[in-house]
Tab-separated table of C-alpha atoms in Angstrom:
chain	number	residue	atom	x	y	z
A	1	UNK	CA	116.477	73.392	146.449
A	2	UNK	CA	116.438	73.889	150.197
A	3	UNK	CA	115.351	77.302	151.470
A	4	UNK	CA	118.241	79.283	152.939
A	5	UNK	CA	117.884	80.675	156.421
A	6	UNK	CA	117.966	84.372	157.157
A	7	UNK	CA	121.585	85.324	157.927
A	8	UNK	CA	120.557	87.514	160.853
A	9	UNK	CA	118.573	84.640	162.340
A	10	UNK	CA	121.524	82.288	161.842
A	11	UNK	CA	123.776	84.584	163.904
A	12	UNK	CA	120.946	85.384	166.342
A	13	UNK	CA	121.311	89.157	165.944
A	14	UNK	CA	118.876	91.902	164.975
A	15	UNK	CA	119.008	93.594	161.586
A	16	UNK	CA	120.338	96.820	163.138
A	17	UNK	CA	123.210	95.036	164.968
A	18	UNK	CA	126.551	96.790	164.542
A	19	UNK	CA	129.794	95.161	163.402
A	20	UNK	CA	131.014	94.398	166.913
A	21	UNK	CA	127.736	92.717	167.852
A	22	UNK	CA	127.876	90.586	164.682
A	23	UNK	CA	131.480	89.575	165.449
A	24	UNK	CA	130.695	88.657	169.073
A	25	UNK	CA	127.716	86.577	168.009
A	26	UNK	CA	129.797	84.760	165.400
A	27	UNK	CA	132.581	83.941	167.846
A	28	UNK	CA	130.138	82.641	170.431
A	29	UNK	CA	128.271	80.421	167.987
A	30	UNK	CA	131.402	79.244	166.164
A	31	UNK	CA	132.898	78.078	169.454
A	32	UNK	CA	129.671	76.305	170.351
A	33	UNK	CA	129.204	74.447	167.063
A	34	UNK	CA	132.811	73.986	165.935
A	35	UNK	CA	133.313	70.408	164.622
A	36	UNK	CA	136.328	69.923	166.879
A	37	UNK	CA	134.039	70.391	169.857
A	38	UNK	CA	131.331	68.218	168.361
A	39	UNK	CA	133.102	65.250	166.734
A	40	UNK	CA	130.781	63.061	164.708
A	41	UNK	CA	127.821	65.467	165.055
A	42	UNK	CA	126.606	66.116	161.509
A	43	UNK	CA	124.001	68.656	162.631
A	44	UNK	CA	126.639	70.726	164.481
A	45	UNK	CA	128.868	70.666	161.384
A	46	UNK	CA	125.998	71.864	159.208
A	47	UNK	CA	125.174	74.598	161.717
A	48	UNK	CA	128.812	75.688	161.742
A	49	UNK	CA	128.781	75.987	157.933
A	50	UNK	CA	125.639	78.154	158.077
A	51	UNK	CA	127.203	80.365	160.761
A	52	UNK	CA	130.401	80.823	158.709
A	53	UNK	CA	128.440	81.635	155.563
A	54	UNK	CA	126.251	84.170	157.372
A	55	UNK	CA	129.219	85.878	159.004
A	56	UNK	CA	131.110	86.060	155.702
A	57	UNK	CA	128.288	88.236	154.337
A	58	UNK	CA	127.307	90.305	157.377
A	59	UNK	CA	130.881	91.257	158.353
A	60	UNK	CA	131.378	92.978	154.971
A	61	UNK	CA	129.561	96.317	154.653
A	62	UNK	CA	129.052	96.036	150.884
A	63	UNK	CA	127.855	92.434	150.987
A	64	UNK	CA	125.593	93.228	153.916
A	65	UNK	CA	124.035	96.176	152.095
A	66	UNK	CA	123.403	93.999	149.044
A	67	UNK	CA	121.890	91.272	151.227
A	68	UNK	CA	119.636	93.748	153.035
A	69	UNK	CA	118.321	94.973	149.685
A	70	UNK	CA	118.105	91.802	147.584
A	71	UNK	CA	118.387	88.935	150.085
A	72	UNK	CA	120.110	85.740	148.950
A	73	UNK	CA	119.481	86.682	145.312
A	74	UNK	CA	122.288	89.246	145.604
A	75	UNK	CA	124.834	86.410	145.539
A	76	UNK	CA	123.200	84.133	142.989
A	77	UNK	CA	125.073	85.267	139.900
A	78	UNK	CA	124.525	83.711	136.542
A	79	UNK	CA	126.960	81.490	134.699
A	80	UNK	CA	128.822	78.350	135.569
A	81	UNK	CA	129.505	77.751	139.250
A	82	UNK	CA	127.158	80.474	140.444
A	83	UNK	CA	126.803	80.177	144.166
A	84	UNK	CA	128.818	76.928	144.199
A	85	UNK	CA	132.325	75.953	145.212
A	86	UNK	CA	135.180	75.867	142.749
A	87	UNK	CA	138.053	73.472	143.467
A	88	UNK	CA	140.304	74.050	140.494
A	89	UNK	CA	140.366	74.493	136.743
A	90	UNK	CA	139.523	77.504	134.625
A	91	UNK	CA	139.224	80.817	136.425
A	92	UNK	CA	140.102	79.223	139.780
A	93	UNK	CA	143.577	78.175	138.637
A	94	UNK	CA	144.209	81.547	136.988
A	95	UNK	CA	143.243	83.274	140.243
A	96	UNK	CA	145.656	81.003	142.154
A	97	UNK	CA	148.546	81.740	139.788
A	98	UNK	CA	148.020	85.503	139.809
A	99	UNK	CA	147.200	86.101	143.474
A	100	UNK	CA	148.117	82.905	145.344
A	101	UNK	CA	151.312	84.266	146.891
A	102	UNK	CA	149.773	87.575	147.908
A	103	UNK	CA	146.736	85.884	149.436
A	104	UNK	CA	148.880	83.401	151.311
A	105	UNK	CA	147.423	80.521	149.341
A	106	UNK	CA	149.369	77.391	148.448
A	107	UNK	CA	148.150	73.963	147.537
A	108	UNK	CA	148.790	71.291	150.073
A	109	UNK	CA	150.041	73.873	152.603
A	110	UNK	CA	149.367	73.218	156.281
A	111	UNK	CA	149.130	75.916	158.878
A	112	UNK	CA	152.164	76.141	161.128
A	113	UNK	CA	151.874	76.297	164.912
A	114	UNK	CA	151.277	79.587	166.681
A	115	UNK	CA	154.128	81.841	167.747
A	116	UNK	CA	154.695	82.364	171.476
A	117	UNK	CA	155.628	85.663	173.135
A	118	UNK	CA	157.320	85.655	176.558
A	119	UNK	CA	159.146	88.283	178.630
A	120	UNK	CA	162.152	87.671	180.851
A	121	UNK	CA	163.829	90.095	183.268
A	122	UNK	CA	167.600	90.181	183.742
A	123	UNK	CA	169.876	92.336	185.870
A	124	UNK	CA	172.078	95.147	184.570
A	125	UNK	CA	175.210	93.061	185.133
A	126	UNK	CA	173.671	90.038	183.372
A	127	UNK	CA	172.980	92.226	180.348
A	128	UNK	CA	176.636	93.313	180.474
A	129	UNK	CA	178.164	89.837	180.659
A	130	UNK	CA	175.474	87.682	179.011
A	131	UNK	CA	173.610	84.898	180.776
A	132	UNK	CA	171.671	81.669	180.271
A	133	UNK	CA	168.178	81.683	181.766
A	134	UNK	CA	165.736	78.779	182.096
A	135	UNK	CA	162.113	79.608	181.261
A	136	UNK	CA	158.954	77.549	181.477
A	137	UNK	CA	156.586	78.060	178.566
A	138	UNK	CA	152.974	76.820	178.577
A	139	UNK	CA	152.505	75.648	175.019
A	140	UNK	CA	151.138	72.990	172.723
A	141	UNK	CA	153.498	70.160	171.809
A	142	UNK	CA	153.198	67.246	169.419
A	143	UNK	CA	150.983	64.503	170.802
A	144	UNK	CA	153.076	61.468	171.780
A	145	UNK	CA	150.198	59.044	171.294
A	146	UNK	CA	149.861	59.775	167.583
A	147	UNK	CA	153.283	61.333	166.852
A	148	UNK	CA	151.541	64.589	166.039
A	149	UNK	CA	149.467	63.190	163.159
A	150	UNK	CA	146.133	63.495	164.954
A	151	UNK	CA	145.185	60.000	163.850
A	152	UNK	CA	144.733	56.947	166.063
A	153	UNK	CA	146.201	54.932	163.192
A	154	UNK	CA	149.837	56.032	163.029
A	155	UNK	CA	150.441	54.269	159.732
A	156	UNK	CA	147.543	55.978	158.028
A	157	UNK	CA	147.785	59.468	159.557
A	158	UNK	CA	145.862	62.394	158.126
A	159	UNK	CA	144.420	62.203	154.635
A	160	UNK	CA	144.129	64.860	151.967
A	161	UNK	CA	140.848	66.711	152.393
A	162	UNK	CA	138.371	65.478	149.739
A	163	UNK	CA	136.600	68.848	149.610
A	164	UNK	CA	139.510	71.210	148.878
A	165	UNK	CA	141.988	68.551	147.692
A	166	UNK	CA	144.633	69.747	150.130
A	167	UNK	CA	144.414	73.456	149.292
A	168	UNK	CA	142.925	74.361	152.676
A	169	UNK	CA	140.476	76.762	151.029
A	170	UNK	CA	137.593	76.845	148.591
A	171	UNK	CA	136.264	79.472	146.220
A	172	UNK	CA	132.698	80.445	145.553
A	173	UNK	CA	131.276	82.539	142.694
A	174	UNK	CA	128.999	85.207	144.194
A	175	UNK	CA	127.619	87.521	141.532
A	176	UNK	CA	130.604	89.178	139.891
A	177	UNK	CA	132.965	88.193	142.742
A	178	UNK	CA	135.115	85.125	143.253
A	179	UNK	CA	135.257	84.702	147.035
A	180	UNK	CA	137.898	82.575	148.731
A	181	UNK	CA	137.408	81.167	152.233
A	182	UNK	CA	138.737	78.435	154.511
A	183	UNK	CA	137.568	74.964	153.583
A	184	UNK	CA	134.567	74.079	155.791
A	185	UNK	CA	135.604	70.422	155.961
A	186	UNK	CA	139.239	70.680	157.080
A	187	UNK	CA	139.030	74.281	158.368
A	188	UNK	CA	142.053	75.362	156.366
A	189	UNK	CA	144.374	72.482	157.314
A	190	UNK	CA	144.227	70.702	153.945
A	191	UNK	CA	144.082	67.386	155.804
A	192	UNK	CA	141.350	65.420	157.544
A	193	UNK	CA	141.588	62.643	160.113
A	194	UNK	CA	139.203	59.710	159.703
A	195	UNK	CA	140.042	58.042	163.020
A	196	UNK	CA	140.988	60.825	165.497
A	197	UNK	CA	143.484	60.175	168.284
A	198	UNK	CA	141.694	60.041	171.635
A	199	UNK	CA	144.549	61.786	173.479
A	200	UNK	CA	144.570	64.944	171.346
A	201	UNK	CA	141.099	64.613	169.782
A	202	UNK	CA	142.553	64.685	166.304
A	203	UNK	CA	144.422	67.984	166.613
A	204	UNK	CA	147.887	66.403	166.765
A	205	UNK	CA	148.922	68.587	169.733
A	206	UNK	CA	148.421	68.619	173.501
A	207	UNK	CA	149.026	71.288	176.142
A	208	UNK	CA	152.247	70.966	178.123
A	209	UNK	CA	154.657	73.134	180.126
A	210	UNK	CA	158.018	73.124	178.372
A	211	UNK	CA	161.285	74.291	179.955
A	212	UNK	CA	163.926	75.903	177.739
A	213	UNK	CA	167.294	77.493	178.445
A	214	UNK	CA	167.616	80.872	176.749
A	215	UNK	CA	171.143	82.079	175.917
A	216	UNK	CA	171.090	85.875	176.249
A	217	UNK	CA	174.153	87.464	174.612
A	218	UNK	CA	176.271	90.153	176.257
A	219	UNK	CA	175.207	93.667	175.310
A	220	UNK	CA	171.431	93.202	175.040
A	221	UNK	CA	169.375	96.307	175.724
A	222	UNK	CA	166.038	96.737	177.427
A	223	UNK	CA	163.353	95.812	174.891
A	224	UNK	CA	165.578	93.501	172.813
A	225	UNK	CA	163.622	90.672	171.165
A	226	UNK	CA	165.216	87.262	170.604
A	227	UNK	CA	163.624	84.874	168.086
A	228	UNK	CA	163.986	81.128	168.527
A	229	UNK	CA	162.874	79.486	165.298
A	230	UNK	CA	160.710	76.391	165.672
A	231	UNK	CA	160.367	76.706	169.455
A	232	UNK	CA	156.755	77.921	169.398
A	233	UNK	CA	153.603	75.824	169.503
A	234	UNK	CA	153.618	72.581	167.587
A	235	UNK	CA	151.729	72.577	164.303
A	236	UNK	CA	148.685	70.377	164.194
A	237	UNK	CA	148.735	67.162	162.186
A	238	UNK	CA	152.440	67.270	161.381
A	239	UNK	CA	152.671	70.939	160.356
A	240	UNK	CA	155.739	73.037	161.175
A	241	UNK	CA	155.956	74.525	164.691
A	242	UNK	CA	155.762	78.267	165.299
A	243	UNK	CA	158.518	80.478	166.713
A	244	UNK	CA	159.283	81.649	170.244
A	245	UNK	CA	159.891	85.365	170.787
A	246	UNK	CA	161.648	86.340	174.022
A	247	UNK	CA	161.393	90.001	175.037
A	248	UNK	CA	164.208	91.147	177.333
A	249	UNK	CA	163.587	93.581	180.211
A	250	UNK	CA	166.785	94.906	181.835
A	251	UNK	CA	166.427	96.021	185.452
A	252	UNK	CA	167.898	99.432	186.398
A	253	UNK	CA	171.134	99.624	188.411
A	254	UNK	CA	171.539	101.788	191.555
A	255	UNK	CA	174.958	103.118	190.439
A	256	UNK	CA	175.257	102.812	186.662
A	257	UNK	CA	173.167	104.214	183.839
A	258	UNK	CA	173.310	103.176	180.208
A	259	UNK	CA	173.120	104.993	176.890
A	260	UNK	CA	173.602	102.582	174.016
A	261	UNK	CA	176.909	100.798	174.574
A	262	UNK	CA	178.222	103.475	176.973
A	263	UNK	CA	177.925	103.365	180.767
A	264	UNK	CA	177.693	106.441	182.993
A	265	UNK	CA	178.533	106.659	186.687
A	266	UNK	CA	177.753	109.861	188.585
A	267	UNK	CA	180.370	110.587	191.264
A	268	UNK	CA	179.670	113.389	193.770
A	269	UNK	CA	182.785	115.292	194.955
A	270	UNK	CA	183.186	117.566	197.907
A	271	UNK	CA	183.768	121.214	197.045
A	272	UNK	CA	187.311	121.018	198.407
A	273	UNK	CA	188.092	117.878	196.367
A	274	UNK	CA	186.974	119.570	193.176
A	275	UNK	CA	188.895	122.777	194.012
A	276	UNK	CA	192.151	121.155	195.141
A	277	UNK	CA	192.102	118.039	192.969
A	278	UNK	CA	191.922	114.444	194.143
A	279	UNK	CA	191.990	110.795	193.118
A	280	UNK	CA	188.843	108.686	193.452
A	281	UNK	CA	188.305	104.958	193.160
A	282	UNK	CA	185.192	103.988	191.219
A	283	UNK	CA	183.533	100.603	190.566
A	284	UNK	CA	183.391	99.101	187.088
A	285	UNK	CA	180.374	97.014	186.031
A	286	UNK	CA	182.556	93.929	185.491
A	287	UNK	CA	183.358	93.918	189.226
A	288	UNK	CA	186.784	95.526	189.017
A	289	UNK	CA	187.878	98.949	190.277
A	290	UNK	CA	189.424	101.937	188.544
A	291	UNK	CA	191.258	104.974	189.893
A	292	UNK	CA	190.411	108.322	188.334
A	293	UNK	CA	192.599	111.401	188.819
A	294	UNK	CA	190.479	114.533	189.182
A	295	UNK	CA	192.469	117.719	188.472
A	296	UNK	CA	192.128	120.877	190.560
A	297	UNK	CA	189.321	123.172	189.481
A	298	UNK	CA	187.048	120.398	188.147
A	299	UNK	CA	183.479	121.591	187.582
A	300	UNK	CA	180.099	119.850	187.831
A	301	UNK	CA	179.240	118.022	184.589
A	302	UNK	CA	182.797	117.252	183.532
A	303	UNK	CA	183.334	113.687	182.312
A	304	UNK	CA	186.294	111.350	182.572
A	305	UNK	CA	186.374	108.459	180.115
A	306	UNK	CA	187.466	104.883	180.785
A	307	UNK	CA	187.962	103.377	177.324
A	308	UNK	CA	186.519	99.955	176.571
A	309	UNK	CA	184.741	99.628	179.914
A	310	UNK	CA	181.240	99.857	178.448
A	311	UNK	CA	178.864	97.272	176.944
A	312	UNK	CA	179.622	94.969	174.048
A	313	UNK	CA	177.907	95.911	170.798
A	314	UNK	CA	175.699	93.082	169.489
A	315	UNK	CA	176.947	91.413	166.321
A	316	UNK	CA	180.160	93.465	166.483
A	317	UNK	CA	183.586	93.369	168.102
A	318	UNK	CA	183.184	97.004	169.194
A	319	UNK	CA	182.800	97.962	172.816
A	320	UNK	CA	181.482	101.090	174.507
A	321	UNK	CA	183.183	103.298	177.106
A	322	UNK	CA	182.482	104.173	180.710
A	323	UNK	CA	182.137	107.837	181.718
A	324	UNK	CA	182.635	109.212	185.208
A	325	UNK	CA	180.344	112.235	185.593
A	326	UNK	CA	181.448	114.702	188.253
A	327	UNK	CA	178.929	116.448	190.482
A	328	UNK	CA	180.354	119.025	192.912
A	329	UNK	CA	178.419	118.969	196.168
A	330	UNK	CA	177.960	122.177	198.185
A	331	UNK	CA	178.373	121.465	201.922
A	332	UNK	CA	175.367	121.546	204.271
A	333	UNK	CA	175.148	122.135	208.019
A	334	UNK	CA	178.480	123.938	208.437
A	335	UNK	CA	180.128	124.138	211.818
A	336	UNK	CA	181.060	127.558	213.194
A	337	UNK	CA	184.721	127.021	212.324
A	338	UNK	CA	183.931	125.852	208.782
A	339	UNK	CA	181.804	128.895	208.201
A	340	UNK	CA	184.570	131.173	209.472
A	341	UNK	CA	187.075	129.550	207.107
A	342	UNK	CA	184.761	129.997	204.123
A	343	UNK	CA	184.151	133.615	205.014
A	344	UNK	CA	187.901	134.137	205.205
A	345	UNK	CA	188.274	132.467	201.822
A	346	UNK	CA	185.617	134.751	200.334
A	347	UNK	CA	187.222	137.847	201.840
A	348	UNK	CA	190.692	136.978	200.577
A	349	UNK	CA	189.570	136.121	197.044
A	350	UNK	CA	190.561	139.503	195.587
A	351	UNK	CA	190.624	138.236	192.013
A	352	UNK	CA	187.148	136.694	191.545
A	353	UNK	CA	187.376	136.913	187.744
A	354	UNK	CA	190.298	134.538	187.723
A	355	UNK	CA	189.091	132.161	190.446
A	356	UNK	CA	185.455	132.032	189.287
A	357	UNK	CA	185.341	133.058	185.607
A	358	UNK	CA	181.853	131.690	184.902
A	359	UNK	CA	180.344	133.418	187.924
A	360	UNK	CA	181.982	136.738	187.101
A	361	UNK	CA	181.129	136.525	183.418
A	362	UNK	CA	177.460	135.735	184.039
A	363	UNK	CA	176.798	138.583	186.459
A	364	UNK	CA	178.699	140.950	184.196
A	365	UNK	CA	176.217	140.117	181.427
A	366	UNK	CA	173.331	140.582	183.850
A	367	UNK	CA	174.580	144.071	184.731
A	368	UNK	CA	174.896	144.967	181.062
A	369	UNK	CA	171.355	143.680	180.475
A	370	UNK	CA	169.856	145.957	183.144
A	371	UNK	CA	171.832	148.893	181.793
A	372	UNK	CA	170.434	148.295	178.310
A	373	UNK	CA	173.705	147.240	176.788
A	374	UNK	CA	172.387	143.770	175.771
């Protein structure tokens, strides 16, 4: 029996290395010796297996503690299959039936392509009306040379992995534990390619920029996520593609604000307009105009509703409203004549309680407070 190497030496780390240092070392070495980067190199494949085995132990605190104390003997349990791989039958099949779904295991299953996340910005009015936007996505697509099979021989394609028999994973008995890990031969794919395609190097996918047109429905909000099934990266060796997730960012508008399906428009009025009453013309987000009658005595903060002028509600026929929010503006930089007129108005306002009820009521409460009545 060949002597096993020290796991710390395999990962090129010291015995007091922390978890992050172990992980960094594993990633560096796995990238260097991965079989996909070293096709046909048996020594690199063997090195990769040693690196994976060492990391499987040292990344787990309990396994690492057992290894530090007992060495490789900690994982050489007695009984059938001790320390070896189990590809089916007996306890392995029972384990698959009981925990296969929870562990994500399935025989013959191939890993789908990766999902893609992109963000797209649209204007406030585009969110209101809906829009179609073209986007360019850097992704992996099925290789045209091999039709996505990864094999130079299109008729033959990928074969079932002889090590895991298409399961994509193997199990090993280590002491009292049955450990499941990705198959070291097919790396979890369940398939192997005997004659790799030279264009994609056997992966079945190549990098390309792909242009798609995204239909954004009316009523989307900032942060909305749209899922396009099957528009992600192509799956290697004929596996299903991933999904594309489009995150929507809605740009703010200089006039309108939004709260759910409702739109708010703040309209400043001159003091005289609010006191005497007026009619104002306001813009609507769909490009039209609306006239709003403001009654005499309107105060700051009062709202006037325009029904059905808000946003559409996604997956519903409902529609929000538009609210005109009044803000009464106090005049600045008065002329001499304007000041005289206001002073005359103040002097002639003999019934302040009726003309300014909030003002009178507030200062009446203040007076009662200072006199100890409140």
